Coordinates of C-alpha atoms in Angstrom, one line a residue:
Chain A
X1 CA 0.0 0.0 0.0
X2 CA 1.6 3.4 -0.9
X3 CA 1.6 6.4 1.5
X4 CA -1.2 8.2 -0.3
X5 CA -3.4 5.0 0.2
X6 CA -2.5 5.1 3.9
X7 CA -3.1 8.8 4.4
X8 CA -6.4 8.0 2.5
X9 CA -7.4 5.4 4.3
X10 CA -6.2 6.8 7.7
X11 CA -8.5 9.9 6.8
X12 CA -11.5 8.1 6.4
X13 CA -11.8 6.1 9.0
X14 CA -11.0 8.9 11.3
X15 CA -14.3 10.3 9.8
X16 CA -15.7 7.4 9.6
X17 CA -15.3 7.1 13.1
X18 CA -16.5 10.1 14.5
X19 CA -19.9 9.4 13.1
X20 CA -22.1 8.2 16.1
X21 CA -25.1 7.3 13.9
X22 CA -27.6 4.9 15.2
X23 CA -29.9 3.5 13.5
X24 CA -33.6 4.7 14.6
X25 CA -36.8 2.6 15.3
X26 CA -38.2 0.8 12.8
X27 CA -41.3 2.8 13.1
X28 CA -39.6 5.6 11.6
X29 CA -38.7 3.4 8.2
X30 CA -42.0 2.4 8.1
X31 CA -43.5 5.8 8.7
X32 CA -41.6 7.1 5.9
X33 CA -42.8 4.3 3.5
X34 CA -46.1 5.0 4.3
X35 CA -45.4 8.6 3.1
X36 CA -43.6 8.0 0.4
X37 CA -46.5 5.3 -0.6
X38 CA -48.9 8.1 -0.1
X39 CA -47.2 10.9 -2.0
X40 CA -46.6 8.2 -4.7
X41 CA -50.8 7.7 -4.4
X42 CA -51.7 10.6 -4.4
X43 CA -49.4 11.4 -7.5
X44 CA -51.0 8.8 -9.4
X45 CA -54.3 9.9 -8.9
X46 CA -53.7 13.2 -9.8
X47 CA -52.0 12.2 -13.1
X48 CA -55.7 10.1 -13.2
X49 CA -57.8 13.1 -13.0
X50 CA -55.7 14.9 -15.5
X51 CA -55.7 12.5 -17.7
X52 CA -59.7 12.2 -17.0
X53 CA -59.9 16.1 -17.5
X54 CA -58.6 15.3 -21.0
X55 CA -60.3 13.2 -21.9
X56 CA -63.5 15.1 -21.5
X57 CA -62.1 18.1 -22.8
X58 CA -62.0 16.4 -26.3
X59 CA -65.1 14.6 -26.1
X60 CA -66.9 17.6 -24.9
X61 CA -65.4 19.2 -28.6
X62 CA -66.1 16.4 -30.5
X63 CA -69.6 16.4 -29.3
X64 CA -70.1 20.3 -29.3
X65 CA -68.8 19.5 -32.9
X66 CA -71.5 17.4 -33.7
X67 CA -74.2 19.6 -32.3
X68 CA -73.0 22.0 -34.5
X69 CA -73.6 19.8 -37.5
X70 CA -77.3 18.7 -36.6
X71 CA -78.1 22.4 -36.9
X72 CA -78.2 23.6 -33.3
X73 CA -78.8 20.2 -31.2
X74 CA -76.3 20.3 -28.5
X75 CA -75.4 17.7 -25.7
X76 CA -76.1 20.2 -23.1
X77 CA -76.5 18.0 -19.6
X78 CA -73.6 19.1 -17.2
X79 CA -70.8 16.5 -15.9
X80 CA -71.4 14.8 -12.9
X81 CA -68.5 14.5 -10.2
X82 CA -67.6 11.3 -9.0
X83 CA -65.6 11.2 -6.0
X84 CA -63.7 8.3 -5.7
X85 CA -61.1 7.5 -2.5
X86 CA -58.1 7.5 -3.2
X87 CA -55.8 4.3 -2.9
X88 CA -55.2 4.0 0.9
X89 CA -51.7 2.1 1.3
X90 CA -49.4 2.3 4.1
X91 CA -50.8 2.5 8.0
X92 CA -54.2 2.9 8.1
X93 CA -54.0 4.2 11.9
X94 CA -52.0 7.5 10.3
X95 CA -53.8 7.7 6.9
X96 CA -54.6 11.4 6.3
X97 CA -58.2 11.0 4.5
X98 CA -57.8 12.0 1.0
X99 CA -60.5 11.9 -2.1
X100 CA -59.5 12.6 -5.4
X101 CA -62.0 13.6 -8.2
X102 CA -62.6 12.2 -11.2
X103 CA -64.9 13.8 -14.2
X104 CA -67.5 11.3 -15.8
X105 CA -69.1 12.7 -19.0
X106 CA -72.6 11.8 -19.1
X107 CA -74.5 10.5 -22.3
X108 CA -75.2 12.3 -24.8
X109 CA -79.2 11.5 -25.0
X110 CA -81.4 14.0 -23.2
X111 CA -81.9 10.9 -20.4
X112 CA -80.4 12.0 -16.6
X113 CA -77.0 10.7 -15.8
X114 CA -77.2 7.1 -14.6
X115 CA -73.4 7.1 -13.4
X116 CA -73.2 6.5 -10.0
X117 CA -70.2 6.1 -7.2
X118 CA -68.5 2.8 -7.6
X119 CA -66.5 3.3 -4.4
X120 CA -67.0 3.4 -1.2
X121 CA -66.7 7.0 0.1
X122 CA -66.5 6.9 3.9
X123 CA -63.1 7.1 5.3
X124 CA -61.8 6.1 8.7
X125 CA -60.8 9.3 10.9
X126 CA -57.4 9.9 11.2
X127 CA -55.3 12.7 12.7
X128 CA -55.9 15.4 11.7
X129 CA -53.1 17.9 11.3
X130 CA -52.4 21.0 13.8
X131 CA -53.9 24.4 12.2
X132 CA -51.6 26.3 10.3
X133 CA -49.0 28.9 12.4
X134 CA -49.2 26.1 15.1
X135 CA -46.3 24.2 14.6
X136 CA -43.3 23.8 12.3
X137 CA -42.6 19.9 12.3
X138 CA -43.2 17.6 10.3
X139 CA -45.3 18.4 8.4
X140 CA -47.6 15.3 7.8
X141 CA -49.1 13.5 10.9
X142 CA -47.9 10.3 9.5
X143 CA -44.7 11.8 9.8
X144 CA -45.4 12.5 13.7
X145 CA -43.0 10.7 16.0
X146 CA -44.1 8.1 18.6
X147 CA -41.5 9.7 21.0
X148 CA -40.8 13.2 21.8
X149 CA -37.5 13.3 22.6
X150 CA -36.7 10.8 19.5
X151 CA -38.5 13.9 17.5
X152 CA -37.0 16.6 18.8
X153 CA -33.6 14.6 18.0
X154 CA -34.8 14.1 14.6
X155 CA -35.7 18.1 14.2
X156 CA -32.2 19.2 15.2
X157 CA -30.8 16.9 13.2
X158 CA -33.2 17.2 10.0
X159 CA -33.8 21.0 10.0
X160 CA -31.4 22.4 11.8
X161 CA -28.2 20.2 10.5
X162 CA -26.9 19.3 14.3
X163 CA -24.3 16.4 14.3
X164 CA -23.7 14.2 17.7
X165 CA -27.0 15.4 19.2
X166 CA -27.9 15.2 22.8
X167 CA -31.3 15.5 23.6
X168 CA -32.8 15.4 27.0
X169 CA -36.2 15.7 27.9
X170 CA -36.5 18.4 30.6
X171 CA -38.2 17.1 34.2
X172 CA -42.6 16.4 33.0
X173 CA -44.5 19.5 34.4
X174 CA -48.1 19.6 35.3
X175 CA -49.3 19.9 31.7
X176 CA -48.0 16.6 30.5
X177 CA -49.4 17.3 27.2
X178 CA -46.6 18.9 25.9
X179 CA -43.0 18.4 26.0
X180 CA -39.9 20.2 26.3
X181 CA -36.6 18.8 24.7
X182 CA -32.9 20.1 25.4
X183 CA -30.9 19.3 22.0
X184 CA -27.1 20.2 21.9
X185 CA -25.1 19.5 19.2
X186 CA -21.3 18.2 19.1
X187 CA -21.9 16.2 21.6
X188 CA -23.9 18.0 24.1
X189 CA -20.7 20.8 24.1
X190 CA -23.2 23.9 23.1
X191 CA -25.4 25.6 24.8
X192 CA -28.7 23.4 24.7
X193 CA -32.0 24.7 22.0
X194 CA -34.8 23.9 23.7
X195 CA -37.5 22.4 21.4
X196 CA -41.3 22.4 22.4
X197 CA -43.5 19.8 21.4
X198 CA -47.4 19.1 21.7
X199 CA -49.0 16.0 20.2
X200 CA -52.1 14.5 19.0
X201 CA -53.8 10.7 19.2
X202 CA -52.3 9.0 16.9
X203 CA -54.8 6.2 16.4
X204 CA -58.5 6.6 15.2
X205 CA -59.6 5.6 18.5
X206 CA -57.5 8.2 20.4
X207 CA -54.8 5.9 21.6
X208 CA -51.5 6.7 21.2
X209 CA -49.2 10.1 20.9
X210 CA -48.3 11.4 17.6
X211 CA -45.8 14.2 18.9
X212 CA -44.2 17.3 16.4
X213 CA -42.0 20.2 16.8
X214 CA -44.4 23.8 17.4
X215 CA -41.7 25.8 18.3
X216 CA -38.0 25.7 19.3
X217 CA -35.9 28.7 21.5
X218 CA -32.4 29.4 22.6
X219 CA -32.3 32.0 25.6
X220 CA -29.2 33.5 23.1
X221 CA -31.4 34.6 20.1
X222 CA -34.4 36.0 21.7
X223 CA -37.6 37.1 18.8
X224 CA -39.8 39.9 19.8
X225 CA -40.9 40.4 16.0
X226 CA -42.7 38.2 14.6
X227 CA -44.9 37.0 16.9
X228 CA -45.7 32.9 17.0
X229 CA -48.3 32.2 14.8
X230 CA -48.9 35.3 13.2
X231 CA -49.6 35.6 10.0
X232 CA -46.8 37.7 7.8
X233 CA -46.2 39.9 4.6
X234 CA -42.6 40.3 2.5
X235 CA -40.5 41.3 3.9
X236 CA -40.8 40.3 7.0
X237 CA -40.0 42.8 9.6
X238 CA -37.3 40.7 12.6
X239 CA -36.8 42.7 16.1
X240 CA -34.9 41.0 18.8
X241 CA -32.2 40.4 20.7
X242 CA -29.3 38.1 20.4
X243 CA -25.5 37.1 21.1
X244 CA -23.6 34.9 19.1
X245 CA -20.5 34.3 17.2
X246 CA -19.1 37.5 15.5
X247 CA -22.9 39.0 15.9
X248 CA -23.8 37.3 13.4
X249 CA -27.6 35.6 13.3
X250 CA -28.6 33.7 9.7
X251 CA -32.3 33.9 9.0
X252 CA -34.3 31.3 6.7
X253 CA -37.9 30.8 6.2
X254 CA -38.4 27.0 5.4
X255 CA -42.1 25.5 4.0
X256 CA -43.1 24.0 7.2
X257 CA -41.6 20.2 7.6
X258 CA -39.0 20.9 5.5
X259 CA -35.4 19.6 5.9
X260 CA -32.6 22.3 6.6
X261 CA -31.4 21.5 3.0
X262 CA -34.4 22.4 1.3
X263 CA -34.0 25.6 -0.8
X264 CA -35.9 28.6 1.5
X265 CA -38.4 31.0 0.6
X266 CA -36.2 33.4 1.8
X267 CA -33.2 34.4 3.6
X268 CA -31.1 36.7 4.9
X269 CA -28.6 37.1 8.3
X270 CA -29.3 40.3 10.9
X271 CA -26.3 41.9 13.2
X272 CA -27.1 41.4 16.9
X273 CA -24.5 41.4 19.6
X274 CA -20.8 39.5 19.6
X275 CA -19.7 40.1 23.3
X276 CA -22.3 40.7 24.6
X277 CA -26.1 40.3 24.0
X278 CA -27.5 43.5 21.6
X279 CA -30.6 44.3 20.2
X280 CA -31.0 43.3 16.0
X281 CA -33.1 44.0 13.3
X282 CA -33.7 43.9 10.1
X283 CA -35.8 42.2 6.8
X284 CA -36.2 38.6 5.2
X285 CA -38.4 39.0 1.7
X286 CA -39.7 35.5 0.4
X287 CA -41.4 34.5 -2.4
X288 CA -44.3 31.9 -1.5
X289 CA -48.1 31.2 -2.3
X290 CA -50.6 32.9 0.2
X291 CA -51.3 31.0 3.2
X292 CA -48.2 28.9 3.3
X293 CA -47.3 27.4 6.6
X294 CA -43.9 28.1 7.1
X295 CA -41.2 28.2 9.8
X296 CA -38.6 31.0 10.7
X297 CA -35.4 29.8 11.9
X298 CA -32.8 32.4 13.2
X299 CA -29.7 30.8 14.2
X300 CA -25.6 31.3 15.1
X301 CA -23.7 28.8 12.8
X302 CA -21.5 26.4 14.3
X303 CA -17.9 27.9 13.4
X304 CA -16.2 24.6 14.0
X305 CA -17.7 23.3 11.2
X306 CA -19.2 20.2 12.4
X307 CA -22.9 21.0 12.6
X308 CA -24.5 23.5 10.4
X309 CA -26.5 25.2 13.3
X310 CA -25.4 25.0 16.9
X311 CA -28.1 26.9 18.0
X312 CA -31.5 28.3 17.2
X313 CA -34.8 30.1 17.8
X314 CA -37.6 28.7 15.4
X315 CA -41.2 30.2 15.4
X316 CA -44.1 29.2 13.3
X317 CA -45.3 31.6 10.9
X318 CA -47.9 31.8 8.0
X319 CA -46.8 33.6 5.1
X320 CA -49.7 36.2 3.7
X321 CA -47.9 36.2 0.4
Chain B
X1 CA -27.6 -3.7 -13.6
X2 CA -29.5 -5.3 -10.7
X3 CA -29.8 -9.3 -11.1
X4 CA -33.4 -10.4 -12.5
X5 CA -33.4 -14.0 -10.7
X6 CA -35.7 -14.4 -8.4
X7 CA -37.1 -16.2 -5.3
X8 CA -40.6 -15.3 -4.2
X9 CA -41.3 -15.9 -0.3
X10 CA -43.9 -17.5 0.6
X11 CA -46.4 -14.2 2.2
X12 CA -44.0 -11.7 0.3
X13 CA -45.7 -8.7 2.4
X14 CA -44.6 -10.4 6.1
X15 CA -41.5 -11.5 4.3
X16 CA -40.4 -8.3 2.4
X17 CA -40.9 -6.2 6.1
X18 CA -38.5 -8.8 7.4
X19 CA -35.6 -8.6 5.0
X20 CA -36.2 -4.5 5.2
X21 CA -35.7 -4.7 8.9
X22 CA -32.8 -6.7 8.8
X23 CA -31.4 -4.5 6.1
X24 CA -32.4 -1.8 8.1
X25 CA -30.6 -3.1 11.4
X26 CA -27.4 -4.2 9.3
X27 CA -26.5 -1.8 7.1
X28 CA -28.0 1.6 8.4
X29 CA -24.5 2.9 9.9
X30 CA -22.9 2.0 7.7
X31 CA -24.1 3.6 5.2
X32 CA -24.7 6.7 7.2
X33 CA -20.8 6.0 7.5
X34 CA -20.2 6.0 3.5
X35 CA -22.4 9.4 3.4
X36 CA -20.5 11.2 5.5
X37 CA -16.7 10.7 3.6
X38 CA -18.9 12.5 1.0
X39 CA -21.4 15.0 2.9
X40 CA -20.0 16.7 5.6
X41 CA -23.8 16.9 7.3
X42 CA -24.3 13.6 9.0
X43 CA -28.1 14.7 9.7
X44 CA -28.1 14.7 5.9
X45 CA -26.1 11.8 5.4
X46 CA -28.8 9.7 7.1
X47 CA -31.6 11.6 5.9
X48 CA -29.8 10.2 2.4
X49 CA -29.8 6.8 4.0
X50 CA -33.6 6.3 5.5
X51 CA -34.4 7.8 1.8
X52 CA -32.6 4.8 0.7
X53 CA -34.4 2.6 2.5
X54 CA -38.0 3.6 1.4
X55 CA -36.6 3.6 -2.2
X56 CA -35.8 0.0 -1.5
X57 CA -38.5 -0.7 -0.1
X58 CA -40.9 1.3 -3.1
X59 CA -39.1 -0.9 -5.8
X60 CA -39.0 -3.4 -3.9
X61 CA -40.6 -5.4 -7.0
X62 CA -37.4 -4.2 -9.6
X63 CA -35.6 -5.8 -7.1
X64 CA -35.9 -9.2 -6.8
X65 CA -32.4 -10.9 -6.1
X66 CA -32.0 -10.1 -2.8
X67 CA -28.2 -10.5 -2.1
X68 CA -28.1 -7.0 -4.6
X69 CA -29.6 -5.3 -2.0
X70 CA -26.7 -3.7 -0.4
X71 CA -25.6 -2.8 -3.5
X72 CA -28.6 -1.3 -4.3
X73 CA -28.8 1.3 -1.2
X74 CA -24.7 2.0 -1.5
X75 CA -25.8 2.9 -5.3
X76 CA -29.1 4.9 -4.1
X77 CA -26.7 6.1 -1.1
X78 CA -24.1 7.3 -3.2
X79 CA -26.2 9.2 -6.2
X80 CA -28.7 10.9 -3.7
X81 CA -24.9 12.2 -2.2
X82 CA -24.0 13.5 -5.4
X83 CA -27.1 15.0 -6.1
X84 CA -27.1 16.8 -2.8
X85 CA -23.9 18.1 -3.2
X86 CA -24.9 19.8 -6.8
X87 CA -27.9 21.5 -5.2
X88 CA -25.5 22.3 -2.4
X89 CA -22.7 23.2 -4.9
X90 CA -25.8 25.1 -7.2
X91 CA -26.8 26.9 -4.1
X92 CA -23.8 28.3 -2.7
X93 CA -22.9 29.7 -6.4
X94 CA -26.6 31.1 -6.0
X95 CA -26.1 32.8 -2.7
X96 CA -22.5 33.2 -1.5
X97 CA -23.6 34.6 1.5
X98 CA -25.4 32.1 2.8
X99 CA -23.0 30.6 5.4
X100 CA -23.9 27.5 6.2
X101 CA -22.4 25.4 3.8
X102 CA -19.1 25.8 4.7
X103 CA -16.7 22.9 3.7
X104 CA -13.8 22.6 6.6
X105 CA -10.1 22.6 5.0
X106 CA -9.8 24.5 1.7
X107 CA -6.6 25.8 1.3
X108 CA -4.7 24.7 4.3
X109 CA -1.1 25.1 5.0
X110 CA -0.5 21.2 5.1
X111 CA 3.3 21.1 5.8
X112 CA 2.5 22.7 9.3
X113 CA -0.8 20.6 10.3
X114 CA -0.7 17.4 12.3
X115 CA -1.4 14.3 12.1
X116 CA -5.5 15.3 12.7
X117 CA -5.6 18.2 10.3
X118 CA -3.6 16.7 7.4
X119 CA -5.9 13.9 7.8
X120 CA -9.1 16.5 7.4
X121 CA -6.8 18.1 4.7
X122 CA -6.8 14.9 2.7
X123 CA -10.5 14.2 3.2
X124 CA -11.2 17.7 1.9
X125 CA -9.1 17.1 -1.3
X126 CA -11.2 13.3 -2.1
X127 CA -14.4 15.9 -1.5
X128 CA -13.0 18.0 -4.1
X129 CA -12.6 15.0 -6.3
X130 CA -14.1 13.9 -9.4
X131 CA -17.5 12.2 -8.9
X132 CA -16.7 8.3 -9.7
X133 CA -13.0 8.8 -8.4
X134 CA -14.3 10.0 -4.9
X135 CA -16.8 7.6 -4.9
X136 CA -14.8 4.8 -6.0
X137 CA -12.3 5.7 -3.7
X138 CA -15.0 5.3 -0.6
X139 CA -15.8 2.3 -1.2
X140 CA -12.1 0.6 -2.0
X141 CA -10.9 2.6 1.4
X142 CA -14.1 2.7 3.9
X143 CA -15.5 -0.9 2.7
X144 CA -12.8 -2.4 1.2
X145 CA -15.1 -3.8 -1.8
X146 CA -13.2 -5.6 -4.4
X147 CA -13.5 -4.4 -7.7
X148 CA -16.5 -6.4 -8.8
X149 CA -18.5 -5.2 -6.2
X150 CA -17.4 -1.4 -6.6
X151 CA -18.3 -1.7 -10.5
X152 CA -21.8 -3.4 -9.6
X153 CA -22.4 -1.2 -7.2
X154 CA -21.7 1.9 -9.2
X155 CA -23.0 0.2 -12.6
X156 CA -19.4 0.3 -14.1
X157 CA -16.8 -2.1 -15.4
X158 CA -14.1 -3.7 -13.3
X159 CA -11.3 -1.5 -16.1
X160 CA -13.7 1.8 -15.4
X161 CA -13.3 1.1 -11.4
X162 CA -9.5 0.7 -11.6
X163 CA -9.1 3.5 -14.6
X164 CA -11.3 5.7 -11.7
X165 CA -9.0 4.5 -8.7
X166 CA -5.6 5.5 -10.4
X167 CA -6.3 8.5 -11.3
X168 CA -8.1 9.6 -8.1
X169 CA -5.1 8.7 -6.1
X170 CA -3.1 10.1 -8.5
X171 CA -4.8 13.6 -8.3
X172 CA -4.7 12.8 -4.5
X173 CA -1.1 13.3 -4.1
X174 CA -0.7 15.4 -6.6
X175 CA -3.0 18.1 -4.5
X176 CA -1.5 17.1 -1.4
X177 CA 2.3 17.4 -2.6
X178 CA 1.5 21.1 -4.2
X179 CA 0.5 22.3 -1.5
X180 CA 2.9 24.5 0.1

């Protein structure tokens, strides 16, 4: 083996080596197929309805077509919606109801329509996701962890990009319907995030805990502008206070469940204090469809380089556009 | 190219959620593992990994010898990597200030590092590599695949994997030996 093989192989196992990965629960593979199965569902179906959509498009020509050429006598009777369910795969206990629609032309005598649902139309309940501005992760309920400290974990590393994560759930208040998550990255060196959490039943039967991120806060990058929740137009106004590495606080607004590697709506970094905590403000502009859910995170990067974010403030937000 | 022969279990369902678990259990860190000689995020990295998984697991049908499934999530593994690193790349060139992206090590001064830091210092420079030279690199130095393996993995030929090896180390040394 030559030196350069060495060096190389010395250098990757000394990465290799500092990567404490574990593999999650199963639940969490499975959760994500049932997504992905879902997505993939949901996909098809609308591909269906296009192609439906179509389809009477040029038979509603052809036949307009034909009117024209009996003199005046035109297939007038309006289409009749159909809803259909859509294919439910994955688990049924987190299966967010969905119906797709498809467009049935009806004949072209002057009889009623005589098409009639095929499927069966009821759905089980399922969860039902948080209202929008309530919370910033994930953004599915299938999605939803069974364990809140195993979801904040996943949301520092996920979203905000933290490496060697330790999370510790803080000490169960009175109101043990929420929860409240320390996550440090680098190996619990930095000063701690604190993550809040609030869940719903995850079953149809209300058994079980779905939990999901609705806000996270370091003492070190304090928010007074926007407010949680509220509803906001570009640019966004940001008023706070904060002390971090060379002053320096990076802004992004992220589509609610989105991964910290998913291209923003916006972003920008504000100036707050280096030495010492000092008031900041500024403006983030986005570009994003009315109403969208979305998340604010303002955060000090980690200047070692190991995790992306060591520590952050995140507040739900929806975006007026 | 994924082998084609095939042997059905007898309740596929029960049986496919079996092999995925095991898969799951066996080969998760490592492959969070591989990621991370590429990506420097190791959220990402398994984020790459569990996407893996549910690709396996979604074409699960295409895949029906399965001994190729390692292969199959290094391959998936190793072109979501590259793919996030183009957006990442794509990004960056988008928005240079956004500072998050940061790769450690460009342009250190390697004759007065130690032993840690030239180490980083030649991780950087297999980062900076070609695609199919860094990634054949990976897997000959993390995994020690023979060649076979490497080329079915990648979907190359034995020649293309050694061609790819040569000239990665090659450029390897060469980096490492201009540097002042």
């Amino acid at each position: 083996m030559t030196t350069i093989e060495q060096e190389l192989r010395d250098a990757i196992s000394e990465r290799t080596d500092h990567v404490h990965a574990e593999a999650p629960p199963e639940a969490v593979l499975t959760a994500r197929v049932g997504a992905a199965r879902r997505r993939r569902t949901q996909r098809r179906a609308a591909a269906l309805s296009a192609a439906a959509a179509l389809v009477v498009a040029v038979a509603a020509v052809a036949l307009v077509e034909r009117g024209d050429d009996r003199d005046g006598v035109v297939a007038t009777q309006p289409s009749t919606e159909v809803p259909t369910t859509a294919e439910a795969e994955g688990d049924p206990g987190t299966e967010v109801p969905e119906t797709a629609t498809t467009t049935t032309e009806p004949p072209t005598t002057t009889t009623a329509p005589t098409t009639e649902p095929t499927t069966d139309t009821t759905v089980p309940p399922g969860p039902v996701a948080p209202a929008a501005g309530t919370y910033v992760w994930p953004a599915s309920p299938s999605d939803f962890g069974t364990d809140p400290v195993e979801t904040a974990r996943r949301f520092a590393t996920t979203v905000l990009g933290m490496v060697d994560v330790v999370a510790t759930e803080r000490a169960a208040g009175p109101d043990v319907d929420h929860a409240l998550v320390d996550v440090s990255p680098n190996g619990g060196t930095a000063h701690p995030t604190v993550v809040r959490l609030d869940h719903i039943s995850a079953g149809p039967d209300g058994s079980g805990r779905a939990w999901y991120v609705t806000s996270a806060e370091t003492d070190q990058i304090e928010v007074t502008t926007p407010d949680t929740g509220t509803t906001v137009r570009s640019p966004i106004t940001l008023a706070g206070t904060s002390l971090a590495f060379e002053a320096q606080v990076n802004v992004v607004v992220l589509p609610v469940g989105a991964s910290g590697t998913t291209t923003p709506y916006g972003q920008t970094f504000v100036m707050g204090g280096g030495t010492e905590r000092a008031p900041f403000s500024g403006t983030v502009a986005y570009s994003a469809p009315a109403g969208t859910p979305a998340m604010l995170i303002l955060s000090e990067g980690d200047a070692s380089g190991r995790s992306r974010i060591l520590r952050a403030t995140v507040i739900p937000i929806v975006l007026a556009g | 190219m994924l082998s084609t022969v095939t042997s059905e279990p007898d309740d596929p369902a029960r049986a496919g959620d079996a092999d995925l678990a095991d898969l799951f259990r066996t080969h998760y860190v490592e492959l969070v593992r591989l990621a991370s000689i590429l990506v420097d995020d190791v959220g990402t990295c398994e984020e790459l990994v569990q996407d893996a998984f549910v690709a396996l697991e979604l074409g699960r049908r295409r895949l029906r010898d399965a001994d190729a499934a390692p292969a199959y999530l290094r391959s998936v593994v190793l072109n979501r990597a590259r793919s996030h690193l183009r957006r990442r790349d794509r990004s960056r060139r988008a928005n240079p200030l956004r500072p998050v992206w940061v790769q450690p090590a460009d342009g250190v001064d390697v004759d007065d590092l130690d032993g840690r830091d030239r180490r980083r210092a030649v991780l950087a420079a297999l980062r900076r590599l070609p695609d199919r030279q860094r990634e054949v690199l990976a897997l000959r130095y993390y995994l020690d695949l023979p060649e076979a393996e490497i080329a079915r993995t990648l979907g190359i030929s034995a020649g293309a994997v050694k061609t790819h090896a040569h000239r990665g180390l090659a450029a390897l040394a060469q980096e490492l030996e201009d540097q002042p």
